[in-house]
Amino acid sequence: MKTLKSIFLILTCFGLLLSCSKDDVLVEDQAEMTLLKGKSKMKGTRPAVFTVEPNGVDDTQNLNDAFTDAINAGACSVVELAAGTFYIDLIEIRDFHGTLKGAGKGNTVITTIDGLSLDEVNGQNLFPALLKFVGGDVYLKDLSLRSDAENPDWLEGLIGFFGWSQVYEPENSYINAIVDNIEIIGQPFNVGYGLMTGSDSRGLPEGVPFANIDISVTNSYFANCAWYGAVIMMIKKGNVVVGTKKNDGNTFVSPDGWSYGNLGFWHFVNTKISVVGNHFQGQGGRNGGLDLFSAPYLAHHQAAAQNFASVATIEHNTFDVSNFVSAIIINDNRRFEYPEDEPMRVQLKSNRIHTDGNTMALIGLNVDRTIIRNNKFTGNAAKGLLLLGEGDVYNENGLILGNNFSNAIYSVATVHFGVNTRNWTIVGGNLGESVWDEGENNRITGCKNNTRGVALGKTIVDSPDLMRLPMHDLKGH
């Protein structure tokens, strides 16, 4: 949203907060204050609260009725679920500007009924998500979503936040979601993603459009989903926050032996991503604990113009993954289709990365001006950092500074600059085994280099033009 509009809306919320009492059913904290993005119908009255008790059989209609009443009552209304287990069929809520809250993780549980009604959703070419929000401003907190271990019905996600749908388009193709203190536990055989975002369409001949999505996820737990605990994708303009510096990070646990990873970011442009203070854990996966792919399936989507380069900050997270391809995978593969656009900017700093039996600890593909600094690596893998460019795309202009590899064992190399890498700088120190350099004009100082004919001892001041942008990015961090 534009800055002036955001300021106006925050002031609107603040005025409403002052007009309400301090009862706990009112707007409770700063997060809920951000929900009033549209015109409120409350005119100074308290937000309406609609409480739902579980009936132990099928709560679908009761929840639908509560959301209908809350939407009609106006922005900042609350649907409050009592303690207990709610059994529901697929539910889709459109343009909800309010809060869905439970009695706490493990106290309020939403799960599936037997025999989900999937035919209608599949017939409309939509994603089958158990609880789906399309458009609006949604604050979700204090509850659990789980799939039934006995249910054979396949769900793309347990909860989805969509800014656009093939059958319904919200205003500005936009959704804002705040997710706090929830638990999502799937089953590898019946849930793909725990949490998902995007545009609700399995595919269109002209391509699926991206959506405007803002989302914050904090204090939450994701486990046991077949693909990712959460996948945040199909964003053409948005702010994404997964954990912050306030000790409110999330925990992601992948099922043993099979998954794509813990957390995935796919298909995005003009997006700011912050991943801070989270814990990633898994025992075997196809990709990484954290996957950051700017555009894995370009042919599936409509083109989205870039107005500014996407930026990702990954810091103060812990990774404890075994038998993955890599703890972290970063791939700016959008550069294949849009080489004139600005590359994604990525900074990884102050993370703790432990691997056991991995192929790599960190993979960077097709990136430009990535900064990897002050991270601590432990455990073992074939390689610590693998940096590659693919096809005609170079992996270039990056900085590796102040990392600690002294307690890690990598059988091939600590850092491997593969083909199509150039203009990287390593400032050595605790680099462990070696640097294997197959690239061009990479500056390596203070560590072993097993590439014959390349002089050691070059410093970053040998290439001031190369370092200007990375060092500028470091200022203020």
Short mmCIF file of C-alpha atoms in Angstrom, two decimals:
data_model
loop_
_atom_site.label_atom_id
_atom_site.label_comp_id
_atom_site.label_asym_id
_atom_site.label_seq_id
_atom_site.Cartn_x
_atom_site.Cartn_y
_atom_site.Cartn_z
CA MET A 1 0.00 0.00 0.00
CA LYS A 2 1.18 3.53 -0.62
CA THR A 3 2.76 5.37 2.28
CA LEU A 4 0.17 8.15 2.62
CA LYS A 5 -2.69 5.68 2.47
CA SER A 6 -1.02 3.50 5.10
CA ILE A 7 -0.56 6.50 7.42
CA PHE A 8 -4.20 7.51 6.99
CA LEU A 9 -5.42 4.01 7.71
CA ILE A 10 -3.27 3.65 10.82
CA LEU A 11 -4.63 6.97 12.09
CA THR A 12 -8.15 5.73 11.36
CA CYS A 13 -7.49 2.63 13.45
CA PHE A 14 -5.99 4.70 16.24
CA GLY A 15 -9.07 6.90 16.36
CA LEU A 16 -11.27 3.83 16.59
CA LEU A 17 -9.11 2.43 19.35
CA LEU A 18 -9.53 5.60 21.39
CA SER A 19 -13.29 5.42 20.91
CA CYS A 20 -13.48 1.90 22.34
CA SER A 21 -13.19 0.64 25.89
CA LYS A 22 -10.20 -1.32 27.14
CA ASP A 23 -12.12 -4.57 27.31
CA ASP A 24 -10.15 -7.50 25.89
CA VAL A 25 -12.73 -8.08 23.16
CA LEU A 26 -11.69 -4.82 21.53
CA VAL A 27 -8.73 -4.02 19.35
CA GLU A 28 -6.05 -5.65 21.46
CA ASP A 29 -2.66 -4.64 20.13
CA GLN A 30 -0.75 -2.92 17.39
CA ALA A 31 -1.16 -5.88 15.05
CA GLU A 32 -4.93 -5.68 15.14
CA MET A 33 -4.79 -1.93 14.65
CA THR A 34 -3.36 -2.52 11.16
CA LEU A 35 -6.49 -4.36 10.10
CA LEU A 36 -8.63 -1.34 9.31
CA LYS A 37 -7.64 -0.81 5.69
CA GLY A 38 -11.12 0.03 4.41
CA LYS A 39 -14.03 2.10 5.60
CA SER A 40 -15.32 1.05 8.99
CA LYS A 41 -19.03 0.68 9.57
CA MET A 42 -18.62 0.92 13.33
CA LYS A 43 -18.75 4.73 13.65
CA GLY A 44 -17.07 4.73 17.05
CA THR A 45 -18.73 1.61 18.46
CA ARG A 46 -16.94 -1.41 19.83
CA PRO A 47 -15.96 -4.11 17.35
CA ALA A 48 -18.54 -6.87 17.28
CA VAL A 49 -17.55 -10.29 18.63
CA PHE A 50 -19.15 -13.51 17.37
CA THR A 51 -18.38 -16.56 19.50
CA VAL A 52 -18.64 -20.08 18.14
CA GLU A 53 -18.76 -23.22 20.27
CA PRO A 54 -17.76 -26.58 18.73
CA ASN A 55 -20.58 -29.09 18.22
CA GLY A 56 -18.36 -32.16 17.87
CA VAL A 57 -19.75 -33.17 14.48
CA ASP A 58 -19.59 -30.57 11.69
CA ASP A 59 -18.97 -26.90 12.48
CA THR A 60 -18.77 -25.66 8.88
CA GLN A 61 -22.10 -23.84 8.79
CA ASN A 62 -21.64 -22.26 12.20
CA LEU A 63 -18.27 -20.82 11.17
CA ASN A 64 -19.64 -19.60 7.85
CA ASP A 65 -22.52 -17.89 9.64
CA ALA A 66 -20.15 -16.23 12.13
CA PHE A 67 -17.97 -14.85 9.34
CA THR A 68 -21.02 -13.58 7.47
CA ASP A 69 -22.23 -11.78 10.59
CA ALA A 70 -18.75 -10.38 11.28
CA ILE A 71 -18.39 -9.03 7.74
CA ASN A 72 -21.82 -7.41 7.94
CA ALA A 73 -20.96 -5.88 11.33
CA GLY A 74 -17.96 -3.99 9.91
CA ALA A 75 -14.19 -3.90 10.02
CA CYS A 76 -12.33 -5.11 13.11
CA SER A 77 -15.08 -7.58 13.98
CA VAL A 78 -13.95 -10.73 15.76
CA VAL A 79 -14.84 -14.36 15.19
CA GLU A 80 -13.89 -16.05 18.45
CA LEU A 81 -13.63 -19.82 18.65
CA ALA A 82 -14.07 -21.40 22.06
CA ALA A 83 -11.79 -24.14 23.34
CA GLY A 84 -12.36 -27.51 21.74
CA THR A 85 -12.11 -29.19 18.34
CA PHE A 86 -13.90 -27.77 15.32
CA TYR A 87 -14.58 -30.16 12.43
CA ILE A 88 -15.02 -28.36 9.12
CA ASP A 89 -15.38 -28.87 5.40
CA LEU A 90 -13.64 -26.46 3.00
CA ILE A 91 -14.45 -22.85 3.91
CA GLU A 92 -13.78 -19.77 1.77
CA ILE A 93 -14.13 -16.29 3.28
CA ARG A 94 -14.08 -13.20 1.04
CA ASP A 95 -13.12 -9.67 2.07
CA PHE A 96 -12.98 -10.28 5.79
CA HIS A 97 -11.53 -7.30 7.70
CA GLY A 98 -11.18 -8.61 11.20
CA THR A 99 -9.84 -11.23 13.57
CA LEU A 100 -10.20 -14.99 13.85
CA LYS A 101 -8.97 -16.05 17.28
CA GLY A 102 -9.03 -19.17 19.42
CA ALA A 103 -8.31 -20.03 23.02
CA GLY A 104 -4.66 -20.86 22.33
CA LYS A 105 -2.55 -23.35 20.41
CA GLY A 106 -3.72 -26.85 21.27
CA ASN A 107 -6.80 -25.52 23.05
CA THR A 108 -8.74 -24.52 19.95
CA VAL A 109 -8.19 -26.98 17.11
CA ILE A 110 -9.59 -26.80 13.57
CA THR A 111 -9.49 -30.08 11.66
CA THR A 112 -11.23 -31.87 8.80
CA ILE A 113 -14.55 -33.65 8.63
CA ASP A 114 -14.67 -37.06 7.01
CA GLY A 115 -15.23 -36.82 3.26
CA LEU A 116 -14.26 -33.29 2.24
CA SER A 117 -16.26 -31.67 -0.58
CA LEU A 118 -13.41 -31.36 -3.07
CA ASP A 119 -15.33 -31.78 -6.34
CA GLU A 120 -16.61 -28.19 -6.53
CA VAL A 121 -13.23 -26.62 -5.81
CA ASN A 122 -11.42 -28.93 -8.22
CA GLY A 123 -14.09 -28.27 -10.84
CA GLN A 124 -13.45 -24.53 -10.53
CA ASN A 125 -9.70 -25.06 -11.04
CA LEU A 126 -8.96 -23.74 -7.55
CA PHE A 127 -6.63 -24.92 -4.80
CA PRO A 128 -8.28 -27.11 -2.15
CA ALA A 129 -7.37 -25.36 1.12
CA LEU A 130 -9.25 -26.20 4.30
CA LEU A 131 -9.66 -22.57 5.41
CA LYS A 132 -9.26 -19.96 2.69
CA PHE A 133 -9.31 -16.15 2.85
CA VAL A 134 -9.62 -14.19 -0.40
CA GLY A 135 -8.97 -10.46 -0.04
CA GLY A 136 -9.35 -8.37 3.09
CA ASP A 137 -7.31 -7.79 6.25
CA VAL A 138 -7.10 -10.92 8.36
CA TYR A 139 -5.64 -11.34 11.83
CA LEU A 140 -5.35 -15.02 12.76
CA LYS A 141 -4.14 -16.04 16.20
CA ASP A 142 -4.21 -18.46 19.12
CA LEU A 143 -5.34 -21.70 17.53
CA SER A 144 -4.21 -24.92 15.84
CA LEU A 145 -4.98 -26.33 12.41
CA ARG A 146 -4.43 -30.04 11.92
CA SER A 147 -5.26 -32.65 9.33
CA ASP A 148 -6.80 -35.93 10.42
CA ALA A 149 -4.38 -38.84 10.14
CA GLU A 150 -7.27 -41.04 8.97
CA ASN A 151 -8.47 -38.67 6.22
CA PRO A 152 -7.38 -39.70 2.70
CA ASP A 153 -8.52 -36.42 1.06
CA TRP A 154 -5.66 -34.33 -0.34
CA LEU A 155 -5.43 -30.65 0.66
CA GLU A 156 -3.11 -28.22 -1.08
CA GLY A 157 -2.98 -26.28 2.19
CA LEU A 158 -4.51 -26.17 5.63
CA ILE A 159 -4.88 -22.39 5.45
CA GLY A 160 -4.52 -20.07 2.46
CA PHE A 161 -4.39 -16.30 2.01
CA PHE A 162 -5.15 -15.25 -1.57
CA GLY A 163 -5.11 -11.79 -3.11
CA TRP A 164 -6.79 -12.96 -6.31
CA SER A 165 -9.00 -15.84 -7.34
CA GLN A 166 -10.04 -17.26 -10.68
CA VAL A 167 -13.68 -16.91 -9.57
CA TYR A 168 -13.45 -13.72 -7.48
CA GLU A 169 -11.20 -10.67 -7.58
CA PRO A 170 -10.90 -8.53 -4.44
CA GLU A 171 -10.29 -4.80 -4.64
CA ASN A 172 -6.73 -4.13 -5.84
CA SER A 173 -6.12 -7.90 -5.90
CA TYR A 174 -4.92 -7.48 -2.34
CA ILE A 175 -4.85 -9.27 0.98
CA ASN A 176 -3.14 -8.39 4.26
CA ALA A 177 -2.61 -11.20 6.76
CA ILE A 178 -1.19 -11.17 10.28
CA VAL A 179 -0.59 -14.64 11.70
CA ASP A 180 0.51 -15.01 15.30
CA ASN A 181 0.70 -17.84 17.81
CA ILE A 182 -0.78 -20.58 15.68
CA GLU A 183 0.13 -24.23 15.21
CA ILE A 184 -0.14 -26.07 11.90
CA ILE A 185 0.40 -29.83 11.83
CA GLY A 186 -0.27 -31.79 8.67
CA GLN A 187 0.22 -35.33 7.47
CA PRO A 188 2.67 -36.00 4.61
CA PHE A 189 0.03 -37.98 2.73
CA ASN A 190 -2.83 -35.46 2.92
CA VAL A 191 -1.41 -31.90 3.20
CA GLY A 192 0.96 -30.19 0.78
CA TYR A 193 1.51 -26.83 2.49
CA GLY A 194 0.58 -25.88 6.02
CA LEU A 195 0.18 -22.20 5.13
CA MET A 196 0.07 -20.87 1.58
CA THR A 197 -0.41 -17.54 -0.16
CA GLY A 198 -0.89 -16.48 -3.74
CA SER A 199 -3.48 -16.39 -6.49
CA ASP A 200 -6.15 -19.06 -6.33
CA SER A 201 -5.92 -20.82 -9.67
CA ARG A 202 -4.25 -24.02 -10.78
CA GLY A 203 -3.44 -22.50 -14.17
CA LEU A 204 -4.87 -20.43 -17.02
CA PRO A 205 -4.02 -20.36 -20.75
CA GLU A 206 -3.01 -16.69 -20.46
CA GLY A 207 -1.13 -17.34 -17.23
CA VAL A 208 -2.10 -16.77 -13.59
CA PRO A 209 -1.67 -13.16 -12.38
CA PHE A 210 0.31 -12.38 -9.28
CA ALA A 211 -1.41 -10.71 -6.31
CA ASN A 212 -0.61 -7.88 -3.90
CA ILE A 213 0.09 -9.58 -0.58
CA ASP A 214 1.37 -8.37 2.77
CA ILE A 215 1.85 -11.05 5.41
CA SER A 216 3.47 -11.36 8.83
CA VAL A 217 3.98 -14.72 10.56
CA THR A 218 5.23 -14.86 14.17
CA ASN A 219 5.30 -17.15 17.22
CA SER A 220 4.01 -20.10 15.23
CA TYR A 221 4.80 -23.77 14.71
CA PHE A 222 4.68 -25.68 11.42
CA ALA A 223 5.26 -29.41 11.11
CA ASN A 224 4.79 -32.57 9.10
CA CYS A 225 3.54 -31.23 5.76
CA ALA A 226 4.47 -33.01 2.55
CA TRP A 227 5.94 -30.02 0.71
CA TYR A 228 6.56 -27.02 3.00
CA GLY A 229 5.34 -25.94 6.41
CA ALA A 230 4.65 -22.60 4.73
CA VAL A 231 5.01 -21.40 1.15
CA ILE A 232 4.68 -17.68 0.43
CA MET A 233 4.33 -17.13 -3.28
CA MET A 234 2.80 -15.38 -6.29
CA ILE A 235 3.40 -11.83 -5.02
CA LYS A 236 3.81 -8.84 -7.33
CA LYS A 237 4.06 -6.25 -4.57
CA GLY A 238 4.28 -6.98 -0.90
CA ASN A 239 5.97 -6.98 2.45
CA VAL A 240 6.68 -10.38 3.99
CA VAL A 241 7.80 -10.82 7.60
CA VAL A 242 8.56 -14.25 9.03
CA GLY A 243 9.75 -13.69 12.59
CA THR A 244 11.31 -10.50 13.95
CA LYS A 245 14.05 -9.43 16.35
CA LYS A 246 11.58 -9.46 19.25
CA ASN A 247 11.98 -13.17 20.08
CA ASP A 248 8.81 -14.04 18.20
CA GLY A 249 10.30 -16.33 15.56
CA ASN A 250 8.66 -19.46 14.23
CA THR A 251 9.63 -23.14 14.29
CA PHE A 252 9.50 -25.22 11.11
CA VAL A 253 9.85 -29.00 11.30
CA SER A 254 9.73 -31.13 8.17
CA PRO A 255 8.59 -34.77 8.22
CA ASP A 256 11.41 -37.27 8.48
CA GLY A 257 12.70 -38.54 5.17
CA TRP A 258 10.54 -36.63 2.70
CA SER A 259 9.57 -33.02 1.97
CA TYR A 260 10.71 -30.15 -0.19
CA GLY A 261 11.71 -28.18 2.87
CA ASN A 262 10.53 -26.10 5.81
CA LEU A 263 9.79 -22.68 4.32
CA GLY A 264 9.53 -21.69 0.67
CA PHE A 265 9.33 -18.36 -1.15
CA TRP A 266 8.30 -18.73 -4.78
CA HIS A 267 7.33 -16.42 -7.66
CA PHE A 268 7.67 -12.83 -6.47
CA VAL A 269 8.58 -9.38 -7.75
CA ASN A 270 8.69 -5.96 -6.02
CA THR A 271 8.69 -7.75 -2.68
CA LYS A 272 10.50 -7.13 0.60
CA ILE A 273 11.19 -10.31 2.57
CA SER A 274 12.46 -10.53 6.14
CA VAL A 275 13.19 -13.90 7.77
CA VAL A 276 14.47 -13.33 11.31
CA GLY A 277 14.84 -15.41 14.46
CA ASN A 278 13.31 -18.66 13.23
CA HIS A 279 14.29 -22.28 13.81
CA PHE A 280 14.44 -24.75 10.91
CA GLN A 281 14.66 -28.46 11.60
CA GLY A 282 14.41 -31.53 9.40
CA GLN A 283 15.67 -35.04 8.76
CA GLY A 284 15.79 -35.44 5.01
CA GLY A 285 14.40 -33.21 2.28
CA ARG A 286 14.46 -32.68 -1.46
CA ASN A 287 15.54 -29.05 -1.35
CA GLY A 288 16.46 -26.83 1.59
CA GLY A 289 15.30 -25.83 5.00
CA LEU A 290 14.71 -22.38 3.48
CA ASP A 291 14.14 -22.04 -0.27
CA LEU A 292 14.11 -18.62 -1.92
CA PHE A 293 13.22 -18.99 -5.62
CA SER A 294 12.25 -15.80 -7.42
CA ALA A 295 10.44 -17.64 -10.23
CA PRO A 296 10.53 -21.44 -10.49
CA TYR A 297 7.68 -21.72 -13.00
CA LEU A 298 7.62 -18.59 -15.12
CA ALA A 299 5.48 -20.20 -17.83
CA HIS A 300 2.69 -20.71 -15.29
CA HIS A 301 2.25 -16.97 -14.56
CA GLN A 302 1.54 -13.69 -16.26
CA ALA A 303 4.43 -11.27 -16.52
CA ALA A 304 4.67 -8.80 -13.63
CA ALA A 305 6.54 -5.55 -14.20
CA GLN A 306 9.36 -4.77 -11.80
CA ASN A 307 9.24 -1.35 -10.18
CA PHE A 308 12.00 -2.05 -7.66
CA ALA A 309 14.30 -4.96 -6.92
CA SER A 310 13.06 -7.52 -4.43
CA VAL A 311 15.10 -7.55 -1.22
CA ALA A 312 15.51 -10.46 1.21
CA THR A 313 17.13 -10.29 4.65
CA ILE A 314 17.79 -13.62 6.37
CA GLU A 315 19.30 -13.19 9.83
CA HIS A 316 19.53 -14.63 13.34
CA ASN A 317 17.93 -17.93 12.31
CA THR A 318 19.07 -21.40 13.33
CA PHE A 319 19.17 -24.31 10.92
CA ASP A 320 19.54 -27.89 12.10
CA VAL A 321 18.95 -30.10 9.07
CA SER A 322 20.19 -33.54 8.12
CA ASN A 323 20.30 -35.23 4.73
CA PHE A 324 18.88 -32.23 2.87
CA VAL A 325 20.30 -30.99 -0.39
CA SER A 326 21.11 -27.77 1.48
CA ALA A 327 20.10 -25.86 4.57
CA ILE A 328 19.44 -22.75 2.44
CA ILE A 329 18.87 -22.45 -1.31
CA ILE A 330 18.70 -19.04 -3.00
CA ASN A 331 17.95 -18.97 -6.73
CA ASP A 332 17.23 -15.76 -8.62
CA ASN A 333 16.09 -17.67 -11.68
CA ARG A 334 13.80 -14.82 -12.74
CA ARG A 335 16.96 -13.39 -14.34
CA PHE A 336 16.64 -15.89 -17.19
CA GLU A 337 13.45 -14.32 -18.50
CA TYR A 338 14.02 -10.70 -17.47
CA PRO A 339 17.76 -10.03 -17.76
CA GLU A 340 17.20 -6.25 -17.95
CA ASP A 341 15.47 -6.13 -14.57
CA GLU A 342 17.38 -5.48 -11.36
CA PRO A 343 18.43 -8.73 -9.65
CA MET A 344 17.09 -9.72 -6.26
CA ARG A 345 19.17 -8.42 -3.34
CA VAL A 346 19.90 -10.90 -0.56
CA GLN A 347 21.76 -10.58 2.72
CA LEU A 348 22.39 -13.53 5.04
CA LYS A 349 23.88 -12.56 8.35
CA SER A 350 24.31 -13.90 11.88
CA ASN A 351 22.64 -17.25 11.20
CA ARG A 352 23.69 -20.55 12.80
CA ILE A 353 23.75 -23.31 10.22
CA HIS A 354 24.28 -26.91 11.30
CA THR A 355 24.16 -29.72 8.76
CA ASP A 356 24.62 -33.45 9.01
CA GLY A 357 24.98 -35.48 5.83
CA ASN A 358 23.86 -32.64 3.55
CA THR A 359 25.17 -32.11 0.08
CA MET A 360 25.68 -28.42 0.85
CA ALA A 361 25.16 -25.98 3.71
CA LEU A 362 24.18 -23.09 1.42
CA ILE A 363 23.53 -22.86 -2.32
CA GLY A 364 23.42 -19.55 -4.19
CA LEU A 365 22.35 -19.71 -7.84
CA ASN A 366 22.20 -16.85 -10.35
CA VAL A 367 22.50 -14.16 -7.67
CA ASP A 368 23.99 -10.69 -7.90
CA ARG A 369 25.36 -8.60 -5.01
CA THR A 370 24.51 -11.13 -2.34
CA ILE A 371 26.16 -10.61 1.04
CA ILE A 372 26.97 -13.58 3.31
CA ARG A 373 28.44 -12.41 6.59
CA ASN A 374 28.90 -13.27 10.26
CA ASN A 375 27.26 -16.68 9.97
CA LYS A 376 28.43 -19.68 12.00
CA PHE A 377 28.63 -23.05 10.26
CA THR A 378 28.91 -26.40 12.07
CA GLY A 379 28.46 -30.07 11.25
CA ASN A 380 29.35 -31.68 7.95
CA ALA A 381 28.43 -31.70 4.27
CA ALA A 382 30.14 -32.15 0.92
CA LYS A 383 30.45 -28.37 0.51
CA GLY A 384 29.86 -25.35 2.69
CA LEU A 385 28.90 -22.71 0.13
CA LEU A 386 28.17 -23.62 -3.49
CA LEU A 387 27.87 -20.59 -5.78
CA LEU A 388 26.90 -21.11 -9.41
CA GLY A 389 25.57 -19.30 -12.44
CA GLU A 390 23.42 -21.23 -14.86
CA GLY A 391 23.15 -20.88 -18.63
CA ASP A 392 23.99 -17.32 -19.63
CA VAL A 393 23.37 -15.92 -16.15
CA TYR A 394 26.32 -15.07 -13.92
CA ASN A 395 26.52 -15.40 -10.17
CA GLU A 396 28.43 -12.24 -9.40
CA ASN A 397 29.46 -9.24 -7.31
CA GLY A 398 29.00 -10.86 -3.90
CA LEU A 399 30.75 -10.59 -0.56
CA ILE A 400 31.59 -13.34 1.95
CA LEU A 401 32.80 -11.71 5.15
CA GLY A 402 33.36 -12.67 8.78
CA ASN A 403 31.84 -16.16 8.65
CA ASN A 404 33.03 -18.94 10.98
CA PHE A 405 33.58 -22.38 9.47
CA SER A 406 36.06 -23.62 12.05
CA ASN A 407 33.67 -26.20 13.55
CA ALA A 408 32.43 -27.57 10.24
CA ILE A 409 33.85 -30.36 8.07
CA TYR A 410 33.28 -30.19 4.32
CA SER A 411 34.67 -33.08 2.31
CA VAL A 412 35.07 -31.21 -1.00
CA ALA A 413 35.44 -27.49 -0.25
CA THR A 414 34.35 -24.87 2.22
CA VAL A 415 33.48 -22.50 -0.64
CA HIS A 416 33.06 -23.57 -4.24
CA PHE A 417 32.89 -20.89 -6.92
CA GLY A 418 31.50 -22.84 -9.86
CA VAL A 419 31.29 -21.93 -13.50
CA ASN A 420 29.72 -18.58 -14.37
CA THR A 421 30.81 -16.95 -11.13
CA ARG A 422 32.72 -13.69 -11.13
CA ASN A 423 33.70 -10.72 -9.01
CA TRP A 424 33.07 -12.31 -5.62
CA THR A 425 35.18 -11.31 -2.65
CA ILE A 426 36.03 -13.53 0.32
CA VAL A 427 37.61 -12.03 3.38
CA GLY A 428 39.10 -15.10 5.02
CA GLY A 429 39.25 -16.27 8.57
CA ASN A 430 38.13 -19.62 10.01
CA LEU A 431 37.43 -20.83 6.50
CA GLY A 432 38.22 -24.41 7.29
CA GLU A 433 39.27 -26.64 4.41
CA SER A 434 39.62 -24.69 1.17
CA VAL A 435 38.17 -22.51 -1.56
CA TRP A 436 37.66 -24.09 -4.96
CA ASP A 437 37.50 -21.36 -7.59
CA GLU A 438 36.34 -22.13 -11.14
CA GLY A 439 35.10 -18.61 -11.77
CA GLU A 440 36.47 -15.31 -13.02
CA ASN A 441 38.08 -12.48 -11.08
CA ASN A 442 37.04 -13.73 -7.66
CA ARG A 443 39.07 -12.12 -4.87
CA ILE A 444 40.17 -14.51 -2.14
CA THR A 445 42.26 -13.53 0.84
CA GLY A 446 43.34 -15.22 4.05
CA CYS A 447 42.49 -18.84 3.16
CA LYS A 448 43.65 -21.75 1.08
CA ASN A 449 42.77 -21.83 -2.60
CA ASN A 450 43.19 -25.09 -4.49
CA THR A 451 42.93 -23.47 -7.93
CA ARG A 452 46.40 -23.56 -9.45
CA GLY A 453 47.81 -20.41 -10.96
CA VAL A 454 45.63 -18.03 -8.92
CA ALA A 455 47.67 -15.81 -6.62
CA LEU A 456 46.73 -15.69 -2.96
CA GLY A 457 46.68 -12.58 -0.87
CA LYS A 458 44.53 -10.29 -3.02
CA THR A 459 42.43 -7.96 -0.93
CA ILE A 460 39.10 -6.30 -1.37
CA VAL A 461 40.77 -2.94 -2.00
CA ASP A 462 42.14 -4.39 -5.26
CA SER A 463 38.65 -3.93 -6.69
CA PRO A 464 37.05 -0.77 -5.31
CA ASP A 465 34.33 -0.65 -7.99
CA LEU A 466 33.32 -4.21 -7.15
CA MET A 467 33.09 -3.49 -3.44
CA ARG A 468 31.26 -0.17 -3.59
CA LEU A 469 27.74 -1.62 -3.78
CA PRO A 470 28.21 -4.48 -1.31
CA MET A 471 29.81 -2.18 1.24
CA HIS A 472 27.06 0.38 0.71
CA ASP A 473 24.52 -2.35 1.44
CA LEU A 474 26.34 -3.16 4.67
CA LYS A 475 25.93 0.34 6.07
CA GLY A 476 23.31 0.51 8.75
CA HIS A 477 23.15 -3.28 9.23
#
